[in-house]
Coordinates of C-alpha atoms and ligand atoms in Angstrom, one line a residue:
M102 CA 30.8 -39.7 41.4
T103 CA 29.8 -37.7 38.3
Q104 CA 29.6 -39.4 35.0
N105 CA 31.6 -38.1 32.1
L106 CA 28.6 -37.5 29.7
P107 CA 28.9 -35.4 26.5
P108 CA 27.1 -32.1 26.5
P109 CA 23.5 -32.2 25.6
I110 CA 22.9 -31.5 22.0
P111 CA 21.6 -27.9 21.9
S112 CA 18.2 -27.6 20.1
L113 CA 18.7 -26.0 16.7
V114 CA 15.0 -25.5 16.2
P115 CA 13.6 -23.0 18.6
E116 CA 10.7 -24.1 20.9
S117 CA 8.6 -21.4 19.4
A118 CA 9.0 -22.7 15.9
P119 CA 5.7 -23.8 14.4
F120 CA 6.4 -27.7 14.5
S121 CA 5.0 -30.5 16.3
E122 CA 7.3 -32.3 18.8
E123 CA 7.8 -35.1 16.3
Q124 CA 8.8 -32.7 13.6
R125 CA 11.1 -30.7 16.0
V126 CA 13.0 -33.9 17.0
W127 CA 13.4 -34.9 13.4
L128 CA 14.7 -31.6 12.3
N129 CA 17.0 -31.4 15.3
G130 CA 18.5 -34.7 14.3
F131 CA 18.6 -33.8 10.7
F132 CA 20.7 -30.6 11.4
A133 CA 22.7 -32.3 14.0
G134 CA 23.8 -34.9 11.3
L135 CA 24.6 -32.0 8.9
I136 CA 27.0 -30.0 11.1
S137 CA 29.6 -31.0 13.6
L138 CA 28.2 -30.3 17.0
D139 CA 30.6 -29.4 19.7
G140 CA 28.2 -27.4 21.9
F141 CA 29.7 -24.1 20.9
G142 CA 29.0 -21.6 18.1
V143 CA 25.8 -23.1 17.0
T144 CA 23.1 -20.8 16.0
S145 CA 19.5 -21.7 16.0
I146 CA 17.8 -21.3 12.6
S147 CA 14.9 -18.9 12.5
N148 CA 11.3 -19.9 12.4
A149 CA 11.1 -18.7 8.8
Q150 CA 14.3 -20.7 7.8
A151 CA 13.0 -23.9 9.5
A152 CA 9.6 -23.6 8.0
A153 CA 11.1 -22.9 4.5
L154 CA 13.2 -26.1 4.9
I155 CA 10.2 -28.3 5.2
G156 CA 8.2 -26.3 2.7
G157 CA 5.7 -24.6 4.8
A158 CA 5.0 -20.9 5.6
P159 CA 5.8 -20.0 9.1
A160 CA 2.7 -20.4 11.3
Q161 CA 1.4 -17.2 12.8
A162 CA 2.4 -16.6 16.4
P163 CA -0.7 -15.8 18.5
E164 CA 0.3 -12.2 18.9
D165 CA 0.4 -11.8 15.1
D166 CA -3.2 -12.9 14.7
D167 CA -5.6 -9.9 14.3
G168 CA -8.5 -12.2 14.2
G169 CA -9.6 -10.6 10.9
A170 CA -9.3 -7.2 12.5
P171 CA -13.1 -6.6 12.9
W172 CA -12.4 -3.1 14.3
H173 CA -11.0 -1.9 11.0
D174 CA -14.3 -0.1 10.1
Q175 CA -14.3 3.6 10.2
T176 CA -18.0 3.8 11.0
L177 CA -17.4 2.3 14.5
P178 CA -16.9 4.5 17.4
L179 CA -13.6 4.2 19.3
A180 CA -15.3 2.6 22.3
E181 CA -16.8 -0.2 20.2
R182 CA -13.6 -0.8 18.4
M183 CA -11.6 -1.0 21.7
K184 CA -14.2 -3.5 22.9
M185 CA -13.6 -5.7 19.8
A186 CA -9.9 -5.6 20.5
D187 CA -10.2 -6.3 24.1
G188 CA -8.0 -9.1 25.4
K189 CA -5.8 -8.8 22.3
P190 CA -2.1 -7.9 22.5
V191 CA -1.4 -4.2 22.7
R192 CA -0.3 -4.2 19.0
W193 CA -3.8 -4.8 18.0
R194 CA -5.4 -2.6 20.5
L195 CA -3.1 0.1 19.2
M196 CA -4.5 -0.4 15.8
A197 CA -8.0 -0.4 17.0
A198 CA -7.5 3.0 18.5
M199 CA -6.7 4.5 15.0
A200 CA -9.6 6.1 13.1
Q201 CA -9.5 3.1 10.6
Q202 CA -9.6 5.3 7.5
D203 CA -6.3 4.3 6.1
C204 CA -6.3 7.9 4.9
G205 CA -2.5 8.1 5.0
Q206 CA -2.3 11.5 6.7
C207 CA 0.0 10.0 9.3
G208 CA 2.4 8.7 6.5
Y209 CA 1.3 5.1 7.0
D210 CA -2.0 3.1 6.8
C211 CA -3.7 2.2 10.3
K212 CA -2.0 -1.1 10.6
N213 CA 1.5 0.0 9.9
Y214 CA 1.3 3.2 12.0
S215 CA 0.2 1.1 15.1
K216 CA 2.9 -1.4 14.3
A217 CA 5.5 1.3 14.0
I218 CA 4.5 2.6 17.4
F219 CA 4.5 -0.8 18.8
D220 CA 7.9 -1.7 17.4
G221 CA 9.3 1.6 18.9
K222 CA 10.1 2.9 15.4
E223 CA 7.6 5.7 15.5
E224 CA 7.6 8.2 18.5
R225 CA 5.0 10.5 17.3
L226 CA 1.8 9.3 19.0
N227 CA -0.6 12.0 17.7
L228 CA -0.5 11.6 13.9
C229 CA -3.9 10.2 13.5
V230 CA -5.8 13.3 12.3
P231 CA -9.3 11.7 11.8
G232 CA -9.0 10.1 15.3
G233 CA -8.4 13.5 16.9
K234 CA -7.8 13.9 20.7
E235 CA -9.8 10.7 21.5
T236 CA -7.3 8.5 19.5
A237 CA -4.3 10.4 20.7
R238 CA -5.3 9.7 24.4
M239 CA -6.0 6.1 23.8
V240 CA -2.8 5.6 21.8
K241 CA -0.9 7.4 24.7
A242 CA -2.5 5.2 27.4
L243 CA -1.6 2.0 25.4
H244 CA 1.9 3.3 24.8
D245 CA 2.2 3.8 28.5
E246 CA 1.0 0.3 29.1
L247 CA 3.6 -1.0 26.7
K248 CA 6.4 0.9 28.3
S249 CA 5.5 -0.4 31.7
A250 CA 4.9 -4.0 30.6
P251 CA 7.5 -6.6 31.8
A252 CA 10.3 -7.2 29.3
A253 CA 8.7 -10.5 28.1
A254 CA 5.4 -8.8 27.1
K255 CA 7.3 -6.2 25.0
P256 CA 8.0 -6.6 21.4
A257 CA 11.3 -8.3 20.7
A258 CA 13.8 -6.3 18.8
P259 CA 12.4 -6.4 15.3
Q260 CA 14.1 -8.6 12.6
P261 CA 14.8 -6.4 9.5
A262 CA 12.2 -8.4 7.5
E263 CA 9.5 -8.2 10.3
A264 CA 9.8 -4.4 11.0
A265 CA 6.7 -2.3 10.2
P266 CA 7.4 -0.5 6.9
A267 CA 8.3 2.9 8.2
A268 CA 6.8 6.0 6.6
P269 CA 9.0 6.1 3.6
V270 CA 11.3 9.0 3.3
G271 CA 13.0 8.5 0.0
A272 CA 13.5 11.3 -2.5
P273 CA 12.2 14.9 -1.8
G274 CA 8.4 15.0 -2.1
C275 CA 7.8 11.4 -1.6
S276 CA 6.8 11.4 1.9
R277 CA 5.7 14.0 4.6
D278 CA 9.0 13.6 6.2
N279 CA 11.0 14.9 3.2
P280 CA 8.8 17.4 1.4
A281 CA 9.7 19.1 -1.9
T282 CA 8.7 22.7 -3.1
A283 CA 6.0 23.4 -5.4
T284 CA 4.7 26.7 -6.7
L285 CA 1.0 27.8 -6.6
L286 CA 0.0 28.6 -10.2
S287 CA -3.6 29.5 -9.9
R288 CA -7.0 29.1 -8.2
K289 CA -10.5 29.2 -9.6
L290 CA -13.7 29.2 -7.7
L291 CA -15.8 26.2 -8.8
N292 CA -19.1 27.3 -7.3
R293 CA -21.3 30.0 -8.9
P294 CA -23.1 32.8 -7.2
G295 CA -25.9 31.5 -4.9
S296 CA -23.8 28.8 -3.5
E297 CA -23.4 28.1 0.2
K298 CA -20.1 26.4 -0.6
E299 CA -16.7 27.8 -1.5
T300 CA -14.7 25.2 -3.4
W301 CA -11.5 26.0 -5.3
H302 CA -9.8 24.4 -8.2
I303 CA -6.1 24.8 -7.2
E304 CA -3.2 24.3 -9.6
F305 CA 0.5 23.7 -8.6
D306 CA 3.5 23.8 -10.9
L307 CA 5.8 20.7 -10.2
S308 CA 8.2 21.3 -12.9
A309 CA 10.9 22.8 -10.7
C310 CA 10.8 20.0 -8.2
G311 CA 10.2 17.2 -10.8
L312 CA 7.6 15.5 -8.6
D313 CA 5.6 12.7 -10.2
Y314 CA 2.3 11.1 -9.3
A315 CA -0.3 8.7 -10.5
V316 CA -4.1 9.2 -10.6
G317 CA -5.6 8.0 -7.3
D318 CA -2.6 9.5 -5.2
A319 CA -3.2 12.4 -2.9
F320 CA -1.2 15.6 -2.5
G321 CA 0.2 16.6 0.9
L322 CA 0.6 20.4 1.8
F323 CA 2.2 22.0 4.7
P324 CA 0.0 25.0 5.6
T325 CA 0.7 28.1 7.7
N326 CA -1.6 29.5 10.4
D327 CA -3.6 32.7 9.8
P328 CA -1.3 35.7 10.8
A329 CA -4.2 37.4 12.5
L330 CA -4.7 34.3 14.7
V331 CA -1.0 34.2 15.5
E332 CA -1.1 37.8 16.6
A333 CA -4.2 37.2 18.8
V334 CA -2.4 34.2 20.5
I335 CA 0.7 36.3 21.1
K336 CA -1.5 39.1 22.7
A337 CA -3.3 36.5 24.9
L338 CA 0.0 35.0 25.9
G339 CA 1.4 38.4 26.9
A340 CA 4.8 37.5 25.4
P341 CA 6.8 39.6 22.8
G342 CA 6.4 38.1 19.3
D343 CA 10.1 38.4 18.7
F344 CA 10.9 36.2 21.8
P345 CA 13.8 34.2 20.7
M346 CA 13.3 30.4 20.3
G347 CA 15.9 28.0 18.9
G348 CA 17.2 30.5 16.4
R349 CA 13.6 31.6 15.5
T350 CA 11.0 33.9 17.0
L351 CA 7.8 33.0 18.8
R352 CA 5.8 34.6 16.0
A353 CA 7.6 32.4 13.3
V354 CA 7.0 29.2 15.3
L355 CA 3.4 30.1 15.8
H356 CA 3.1 30.8 12.1
D357 CA 4.3 27.5 10.7
G358 CA 5.4 25.2 13.5
V359 CA 2.5 24.4 15.8
S360 CA -1.2 23.7 15.5
L361 CA -3.5 26.4 16.9
S362 CA -6.6 24.2 16.5
P363 CA -7.8 21.8 19.2
A364 CA -6.0 22.9 22.4
P365 CA -4.0 19.6 23.3
D366 CA -4.1 17.9 26.7
M367 CA -0.6 18.9 27.3
L368 CA -1.5 22.7 27.3
F369 CA -4.1 22.2 30.0
Q370 CA -1.5 20.2 31.9
L371 CA 0.9 23.1 31.7
F372 CA -1.9 25.5 32.8
S373 CA -2.6 23.2 35.7
Y374 CA 1.0 23.6 36.9
I375 CA 0.9 27.3 36.9
T376 CA -2.5 28.0 38.4
G377 CA -4.1 27.2 41.7
G378 CA -7.4 26.5 43.3
E379 CA -10.6 26.2 41.0
R380 CA -8.5 27.1 38.0
R381 CA -6.1 24.2 38.5
K382 CA -8.9 21.9 39.0
K383 CA -10.5 22.9 35.7
A384 CA -7.1 22.7 33.9
R385 CA -6.4 19.3 35.2
A386 CA -10.0 18.0 34.2
L387 CA -9.5 19.4 30.7
S388 CA -6.1 17.7 30.5
V389 CA -7.6 14.3 31.0
G390 CA -10.4 14.7 28.6
E391 CA -13.1 15.9 31.0
D392 CA -15.4 18.7 30.1
P393 CA -16.1 20.7 33.4
D394 CA -17.9 23.7 31.6
G395 CA -19.3 21.9 28.6
D396 CA -17.2 23.9 26.2
A397 CA -14.1 21.5 25.7
T398 CA -14.9 21.0 22.0
T399 CA -14.8 24.7 21.2
L400 CA -11.4 25.3 22.9
D401 CA -8.7 25.9 20.3
V402 CA -5.4 27.4 21.6
L403 CA -6.6 31.0 21.6
A404 CA -9.8 30.1 23.3
A405 CA -7.9 28.0 25.9
L406 CA -5.7 31.1 26.7
E407 CA -8.8 33.2 26.9
K408 CA -10.5 30.7 29.3
F409 CA -7.5 31.1 31.7
P410 CA -7.0 34.9 31.4
G411 CA -3.9 36.4 32.7
I412 CA -1.9 33.1 32.6
R413 CA 1.6 33.8 31.6
P414 CA 3.3 30.5 30.7
D415 CA 6.9 30.6 29.6
P416 CA 6.7 31.0 25.8
E417 CA 9.0 28.0 25.2
A418 CA 7.1 25.8 27.6
F419 CA 3.9 27.0 25.9
I420 CA 5.2 26.0 22.5
E421 CA 6.4 22.7 23.8
A422 CA 2.9 21.9 25.0
L423 CA 1.3 22.4 21.5
D424 CA 1.0 19.9 18.8
P425 CA 3.1 20.2 15.6
L426 CA 1.3 21.7 12.5
Q427 CA 0.4 18.7 10.4
P428 CA 0.3 18.6 6.7
R429 CA -3.1 18.1 5.0
L430 CA -3.9 15.7 2.1
Y431 CA -6.0 16.4 -1.0
S432 CA -7.0 14.0 -3.6
I433 CA -5.4 14.8 -6.8
S434 CA -7.9 15.9 -9.5
S435 CA -5.7 15.8 -12.5
S436 CA -3.9 13.1 -14.7
P437 CA -0.2 13.8 -15.2
K438 CA -0.8 12.6 -18.9
V439 CA -2.9 15.6 -19.3
H440 CA -1.3 18.1 -16.9
Q441 CA 2.4 17.4 -17.4
G442 CA 4.5 19.0 -14.6
R443 CA 1.3 20.2 -12.8
V444 CA -1.2 18.9 -10.3
T445 CA -4.6 20.1 -9.6
L446 CA -6.8 19.8 -6.4
T447 CA -10.4 20.5 -5.5
V448 CA -10.6 22.1 -2.2
D449 CA -13.6 22.9 -0.1
T450 CA -12.9 25.9 2.3
V451 CA -13.5 25.3 6.0
R452 CA -15.0 28.3 7.9
Y453 CA -17.3 28.2 10.7
D454 CA -18.3 30.4 13.7
I455 CA -18.0 29.7 17.4
G456 CA -19.4 32.4 19.6
K457 CA -18.2 35.7 18.2
R458 CA -15.1 34.3 16.5
R459 CA -14.9 32.9 13.0
R460 CA -12.8 29.8 12.8
L461 CA -10.7 29.0 9.7
G462 CA -9.7 25.6 8.5
V463 CA -5.9 26.0 8.4
C464 CA -4.9 24.6 5.1
S465 CA -8.1 25.1 3.1
T466 CA -8.2 28.8 4.0
C467 CA -4.4 29.1 3.4
L468 CA -5.1 27.8 -0.2
A469 CA -8.3 29.9 -0.7
E470 CA -7.1 33.2 0.5
R471 CA -3.5 33.5 2.0
L472 CA -1.3 32.1 -0.6
V473 CA -0.9 34.1 -3.8
P474 CA 0.1 32.6 -7.2
G475 CA 3.8 32.3 -7.3
A476 CA 4.0 31.3 -3.7
E477 CA 6.2 28.3 -2.8
V478 CA 4.7 25.6 -0.6
K479 CA 6.2 22.5 0.9
V480 CA 4.5 19.4 -0.6
Y481 CA 4.6 15.7 -1.1
V482 CA 2.8 12.9 -2.9
Q483 CA 1.1 10.5 -0.7
K484 CA 0.9 7.2 -2.9
A485 CA -2.6 5.7 -2.7
H486 CA -3.3 2.7 -0.6
A487 CA -5.3 0.5 -3.0
F488 CA -7.1 3.3 -4.8
G489 CA -6.5 3.3 -8.5
L490 CA -7.8 2.4 -11.9
P491 CA -7.9 -1.2 -12.9
A492 CA -4.8 -2.4 -14.8
D493 CA -7.0 -3.7 -17.6
A494 CA -8.3 -0.7 -19.6
N495 CA -11.3 -2.7 -20.7
V496 CA -12.7 -3.1 -17.3
P497 CA -15.7 -0.8 -16.6
V498 CA -15.5 1.6 -13.7
I499 CA -18.3 3.1 -11.6
M500 CA -17.2 6.3 -9.7
I501 CA -19.3 7.7 -6.9
G502 CA -18.1 11.1 -5.7
P503 CA -20.3 13.8 -4.3
G504 CA -18.9 17.2 -3.5
T505 CA -15.1 17.3 -3.4
G506 CA -15.3 13.5 -3.7
V507 CA -15.3 14.1 -7.5
A508 CA -11.7 15.0 -7.4
P509 CA -10.0 11.7 -8.1
F510 CA -12.6 10.8 -10.7
R511 CA -11.8 13.8 -12.8
A512 CA -8.2 12.5 -12.7
F513 CA -9.5 8.9 -13.6
L514 CA -11.5 10.2 -16.6
Q515 CA -8.7 12.3 -17.9
E516 CA -6.4 9.3 -17.6
R517 CA -8.8 6.9 -19.2
Q518 CA -9.3 9.4 -22.1
A519 CA -5.5 10.0 -22.5
R520 CA -5.0 6.3 -22.6
K521 CA -7.8 5.8 -25.0
A522 CA -9.1 3.0 -22.6
P523 CA -12.0 1.2 -24.1
G524 CA -13.6 0.5 -20.7
R525 CA -16.9 2.2 -20.0
N526 CA -17.0 5.0 -17.2
W527 CA -20.0 5.9 -15.1
L528 CA -19.8 8.8 -12.8
F529 CA -22.3 9.6 -9.9
F530 CA -21.8 13.2 -8.8
G531 CA -24.0 15.0 -6.3
H532 CA -23.9 18.4 -4.5
Q533 CA -26.2 20.9 -3.0
R534 CA -27.5 22.9 -6.1
S535 CA -27.4 22.1 -9.7
N536 CA -27.1 25.7 -11.0
C537 CA -24.1 26.7 -8.7
D538 CA -22.4 23.5 -7.4
F539 CA -21.9 21.5 -10.6
F540 CA -18.0 21.2 -10.4
Y541 CA -16.3 20.8 -13.8
E542 CA -19.7 20.8 -15.5
D543 CA -18.3 21.8 -19.0
E544 CA -15.6 19.2 -18.8
F545 CA -17.9 16.4 -17.8
K546 CA -20.5 17.3 -20.4
E547 CA -17.8 17.4 -23.1
M548 CA -16.6 14.0 -22.0
K549 CA -20.2 12.7 -22.1
A550 CA -20.6 14.0 -25.6
S551 CA -17.3 12.5 -26.8
G552 CA -18.3 9.1 -25.3
V553 CA -15.4 9.0 -22.6
L554 CA -18.0 9.4 -19.9
T555 CA -20.5 6.6 -20.8
R556 CA -23.0 7.7 -18.0
L557 CA -23.3 10.8 -15.7
T558 CA -25.9 10.5 -13.0
L559 CA -26.4 13.6 -10.8
A560 CA -28.0 14.1 -7.4
W561 CA -29.0 17.6 -6.1
S562 CA -29.6 17.7 -2.4
R563 CA -31.0 21.2 -2.1
D564 CA -32.7 21.8 -5.4
S565 CA -36.1 20.8 -4.1
G566 CA -37.6 20.1 -0.7
E567 CA -36.5 16.6 -0.9
K568 CA -32.9 15.6 -0.4
I569 CA -31.7 13.5 -3.3
Y570 CA -28.2 12.0 -2.6
V571 CA -26.0 9.9 -4.9
Q572 CA -27.2 6.7 -3.1
D573 CA -30.8 7.6 -4.0
R574 CA -29.8 7.8 -7.7
M575 CA -27.9 4.6 -7.4
R576 CA -31.0 2.8 -6.2
E577 CA -33.1 4.2 -9.0
V578 CA -30.7 2.8 -11.6
G579 CA -29.9 -0.4 -9.6
R580 CA -30.7 -2.8 -12.4
D581 CA -28.2 -1.1 -14.8
L582 CA -25.6 -0.8 -11.9
W583 CA -26.0 -4.5 -11.3
A584 CA -25.6 -5.2 -14.9
W585 CA -22.2 -3.3 -14.9
L586 CA -21.1 -5.1 -11.9
A587 CA -22.0 -8.4 -13.6
D588 CA -19.7 -7.2 -16.5
G589 CA -16.8 -7.0 -13.9
A590 CA -17.1 -3.2 -13.2
H591 CA -14.8 -1.8 -10.3
V592 CA -16.6 0.6 -7.9
Y593 CA -15.0 3.6 -6.4
V594 CA -16.3 5.9 -3.6
C595 CA -14.6 9.2 -2.7
G596 CA -15.7 11.9 -0.2
D597 CA -17.2 12.2 3.2
A598 CA -16.2 9.2 5.5
K599 CA -18.7 9.6 8.3
R600 CA -22.0 9.4 6.5
M601 CA -21.9 9.2 2.7
A602 CA -19.5 6.3 2.3
K603 CA -21.5 4.2 4.7
D604 CA -24.8 5.0 3.1
V605 CA -23.4 4.3 -0.4
E606 CA -22.3 1.0 0.7
V607 CA -25.7 0.1 2.2
A608 CA -27.2 1.1 -1.2
L609 CA -24.9 -1.2 -3.0
V610 CA -25.8 -4.1 -0.6
D611 CA -29.5 -3.3 -1.3
I612 CA -28.8 -3.4 -5.1
A613 CA -27.0 -6.7 -4.9
A614 CA -30.0 -8.1 -2.8
Q615 CA -32.7 -6.7 -5.1
H616 CA -31.1 -7.3 -8.6
G617 CA -28.7 -10.1 -7.8
A618 CA -31.4 -12.3 -6.1
R619 CA -29.6 -12.5 -2.9
N620 CA -30.7 -12.3 0.7
A621 CA -29.3 -9.6 2.9
E622 CA -26.5 -11.7 4.2
E623 CA -25.6 -12.9 0.8
A624 CA -25.7 -9.3 -0.5
R625 CA -23.4 -8.1 2.3
A626 CA -21.0 -11.0 1.6
F627 CA -21.1 -10.0 -2.1
V628 CA -20.0 -6.5 -1.3
A629 CA -17.3 -7.8 1.2
E630 CA -16.0 -10.0 -1.6
L631 CA -15.9 -7.0 -4.0
K632 CA -13.8 -5.1 -1.4
K633 CA -11.5 -8.1 -0.9
K634 CA -10.9 -8.4 -4.6
G635 CA -10.1 -4.7 -5.0
R636 CA -13.3 -4.1 -7.0
Y637 CA -14.7 -1.8 -4.3
Q638 CA -12.2 0.9 -3.5
Q639 CA -12.7 3.9 -1.2
D640 CA -10.8 7.2 -0.7
V641 CA -12.7 8.8 2.2
Y642 CA -12.0 11.5 4.7
Ligands
FAD968 C1 -7.0 11.2 1.7 C2 -7.5 12.5 1.8 C3 -8.0 13.2 0.7 C4 -8.7 14.4 0.9 N1 -9.1 15.1 -0.2 C5 -9.7 16.3 -0.1 C6 -10.1 17.0 -1.2 O1 -10.0 16.4 -2.4 N2 -10.8 18.1 -1.0 C7 -11.0 18.6 0.2 O2 -11.6 19.8 0.2 N3 -10.5 18.1 1.3 C8 -9.9 16.9 1.2 N4 -9.5 16.3 2.3 C9 -9.7 16.9 3.6 C10 -8.5 17.8 3.9 O3 -7.3 17.0 4.1 C11 -8.6 18.6 5.1 O4 -9.0 17.8 6.1 C12 -9.7 19.8 4.9 O5 -9.3 20.6 3.9 C13 -9.8 20.6 6.2 O6 -8.4 21.0 6.5 P1 -8.2 22.5 7.1 O7 -6.9 22.6 7.4 O8 -8.7 23.6 6.1 O9 -9.2 22.5 8.3 P2 -8.8 22.2 9.8 O10 -8.0 23.3 10.4 O11 -8.2 20.9 9.8 O12 -10.2 22.2 10.5 C14 -11.0 21.2 10.2 C15 -11.6 20.9 11.5 O13 -12.4 21.9 11.9 C16 -13.6 21.5 12.7 N5 -14.8 22.0 12.0 C17 -15.0 22.0 10.7 N6 -16.3 22.5 10.4 C18 -16.8 22.7 11.7 C19 -18.0 23.2 12.2 N7 -19.0 23.6 11.3 N8 -18.3 23.3 13.5 C20 -17.3 22.9 14.4 N9 -16.1 22.4 14.0 C21 -15.9 22.3 12.7 C22 -13.5 19.9 12.7 O14 -12.9 19.6 13.8 C23 -12.5 19.6 11.5 O15 -11.9 18.5 11.5 C24 -8.9 15.0 2.2 C25 -8.4 14.3 3.3 C26 -7.8 13.0 3.1 C27 -7.3 12.3 4.3
NAP969 N1 -13.4 18.7 8.1 C1 -14.3 19.7 8.0 O1 -14.2 20.7 8.6 C2 -15.0 19.7 6.7 C3 -15.6 20.8 6.2 C4 -16.5 20.6 5.1 C5 -16.5 19.3 4.5 N2 -15.8 18.4 5.1 C6 -15.8 17.2 4.7 O2 -15.2 17.1 3.4 C7 -15.7 16.1 2.6 C8 -16.3 16.7 1.4 O3 -17.1 17.9 1.6 P1 -17.7 18.6 0.4 O4 -17.8 20.1 0.7 O5 -17.0 18.2 -0.8 O6 -19.2 18.0 0.3 P2 -20.1 17.4 1.3 O7 -20.2 18.4 2.4 O8 -19.7 16.0 1.5 O9 -21.5 17.6 0.5 C9 -21.5 17.0 -0.9 C10 -22.9 16.5 -1.1 O10 -23.1 15.4 -0.3 C11 -24.4 15.5 0.3 N3 -24.6 14.5 1.5 C12 -24.7 14.9 2.7 N4 -25.0 13.7 3.5 C13 -24.9 12.7 2.6 C14 -25.0 11.4 2.8 N5 -25.2 10.8 3.9 N6 -24.9 10.5 1.6 C15 -24.7 11.2 0.5 N7 -24.5 12.4 0.2 C16 -24.6 13.3 1.3 C17 -24.5 16.9 0.6 O11 -25.9 17.2 0.8 P3 -26.4 18.2 2.0 O12 -25.3 18.9 2.5 O13 -27.4 19.1 1.3 O14 -27.1 17.3 3.0 C18 -24.1 17.5 -0.7 O15 -25.1 17.5 -1.6 C19 -16.8 15.6 3.6 O16 -16.1 14.6 4.3 C20 -17.2 16.6 4.5 O17 -17.6 16.1 5.7 C21 -15.1 18.6 6.2

C-alpha cells in the first residue's frame, strides 16, 4: 500500500551552488517559506543570486580557476606553456596555446579569444598572429578535443553575463570586424642615408570617417598583396586570373582576400588529395607540421606551389585552403590633441631574401611602396589593453622604446605637452646608428629644450664595436631610475617582444635589487607588483 505523501520539496538552491550543506538546507527552508510550493513552476535561483542574498561573491567553480595562469608569459615556448596547463580544463589549455602577447591582433586579448572559442562564439581558430602555425595547430587540436568531448564536459550554454566579451563590433572603425575608410596623406622616411633600416612616418586622414583614438591605442590596417606575387601565384597555379569566384575573380581574391605568406596546413592537405606516391607522402607530412625536406619554414604559398610543380588544384578549392588575409596593427605615434582628424604611424619595412626570391612583409611594404597618397584603406582603432598614460598628470613616466617601439611614446609626449601635464617624462630610445636611425630627433630635442622631455637617454647598438642597448643605459643610470620609481613613476616598454622586452625587465629587476636593497626574489616580486598595479605596462610585438 502506497502512502499518500506530499511531493518532495524541490531544492531551490542548486547542488553546485557554493554553500555548505548547512547553508543549503537553511536557504532552501528560507525560500520555501517565502513562496508557496506546489512542486510546479519553481525555478532554482542562480549561484550568483543565491550568493548575493547571503552577501558573498559566488565561489569560483574549479573549471574557472586558472591557477594564476602561469603560462601567460610571452617568453615561454608553446611546449612549456602547454605543460603548465596540463591537466587543466580545455578552456585554460586553449589560452595557454595563444602567444600570450595580448597584442589585440585577433580582436581580443589571449584570455578572451580562448574563452570565445571555448564558448563556441568564435569559429575562427587561426587569428593568433604571433603564435603562427604552431598555435593554430594546437588550437585546432584542442577544439577537436572539445567537439568530441561528452556533453557533460562541454561548456554549458553561456549565461549572458558569463559570456566572453566578443570582439566588439560597434561603430565603423571600432573593430577589425567593421572597419572604416581612411585616406593615406603622406609618408616620410625616418632613416637617413647609410641606414640598414627603412622606417616610415605614415600619416592618415581620419576626417571623413570621423574615427577617434587615444594615445596608447593601435591602428589596424587591411593590406593588399603585392600584385607581382599575385601574378606569380596565378601562373604557378596554371589557372586564368579572371576565373570567376563568388562574383569576383581569382586575381581579385588573391589580391585582398587571402594570405600568400606561410602556406597553411590545409593547402598541403589539398595537395595530398590530388597527388600520389612520394609527393602525396610529402604533402601529408607537411600538412601535419612535419618537415620532410627541412624547408617547411620557407614555404609561402608560391613556394609551396613551386615545390609541387604541375599541380592543378581547382582554383576555388585552392582559395578555400588558404588563410584569410589578416589586418596588421601599428602603435599610434600621434596624439589626437595635436593631430586633430589625423593619425600617424611609425612603420619598419619588412623585406628579406629566401633563395633567389625577395619576400615582402605584406602590410609594411604596402604602406612603404604600394599605396600612394590619396589611397583609401580599410582601418580600425584597436583600443589599448592596459597601455596608457596615468590618469594623474603629476605622475612621472619612464618610457623605454627602441626602434619602432618609440611610436607610442611620441604620442604620450605630445599628449603630456598638450595637456601641460606637470609630471616628469623620461625616454629611453635606442637603435642601430646615431647618425641615421635617430627617429624624430628634432622633435625630441625640441621637447628636451622646452622641458617636456625631462630626460632623453640614447643607446646605439652599431655605433661602435660594442652593442649598447637600452637596458645597458638603464643599468648605468639605475640609481636615478630607482629614485623615479620611488617617486611613483610608471614604466612603459614598447617594441620587440621576443628579446628586448624580456631583457629590459631583467634590467629593471637588477636595478630594484641593487638600488632598492632587495634580494633577487624580492626584486622580482617588486617588478611583478609594479605590473599588477599597472605601473609597468607593455606594448610588445
Ligand atoms: C600591438 C602591435 C603594435 C605594433 N606596432 C608596430 C609599429 O609601431 N611599427 C611597426 O613597424 N610594427 C608594428 N607592429 C608589427 C606589425 O603589426 C607587423 O607585424 C609588421 O609590420 C610586419 O607586418 P607585414 O605585413 O609587413 O609583414 P608580414 O607579411 O606579416 O611578414 C612578417 C613575417 O615575415 C617573417 N620574416 C620577417 N623577417 C624575416 C627574415 N629576416 N627571415 C625570415 N622570415 C622573416 C616572419 O615570419 C614575420 O612574422 C605592431 C604589432 C602589434 C601587434
Ligand atoms: N616581424 C618581422 O618580420 C619584423 C621585422 C623587423 C622588425 N620586427 C620586429 O619589429 C619590432 C621593432 O623592430 P624595429 O625595426 O623597430 O627595431 P628592432 O629590430 O627591434 O631594433 C631596434 C634596436 O633594438 C636593438 N636590439 C636588438 N636586440 C635587443 C635586445 N635584446 N634588447 C634591446 N635592444 C635590442 C637593435 O640592435 P641590433 O639590431 O643592432 O642588435 C636596435 O638597435 C621588433 O619586434 C622586431 O623584432 C619584426
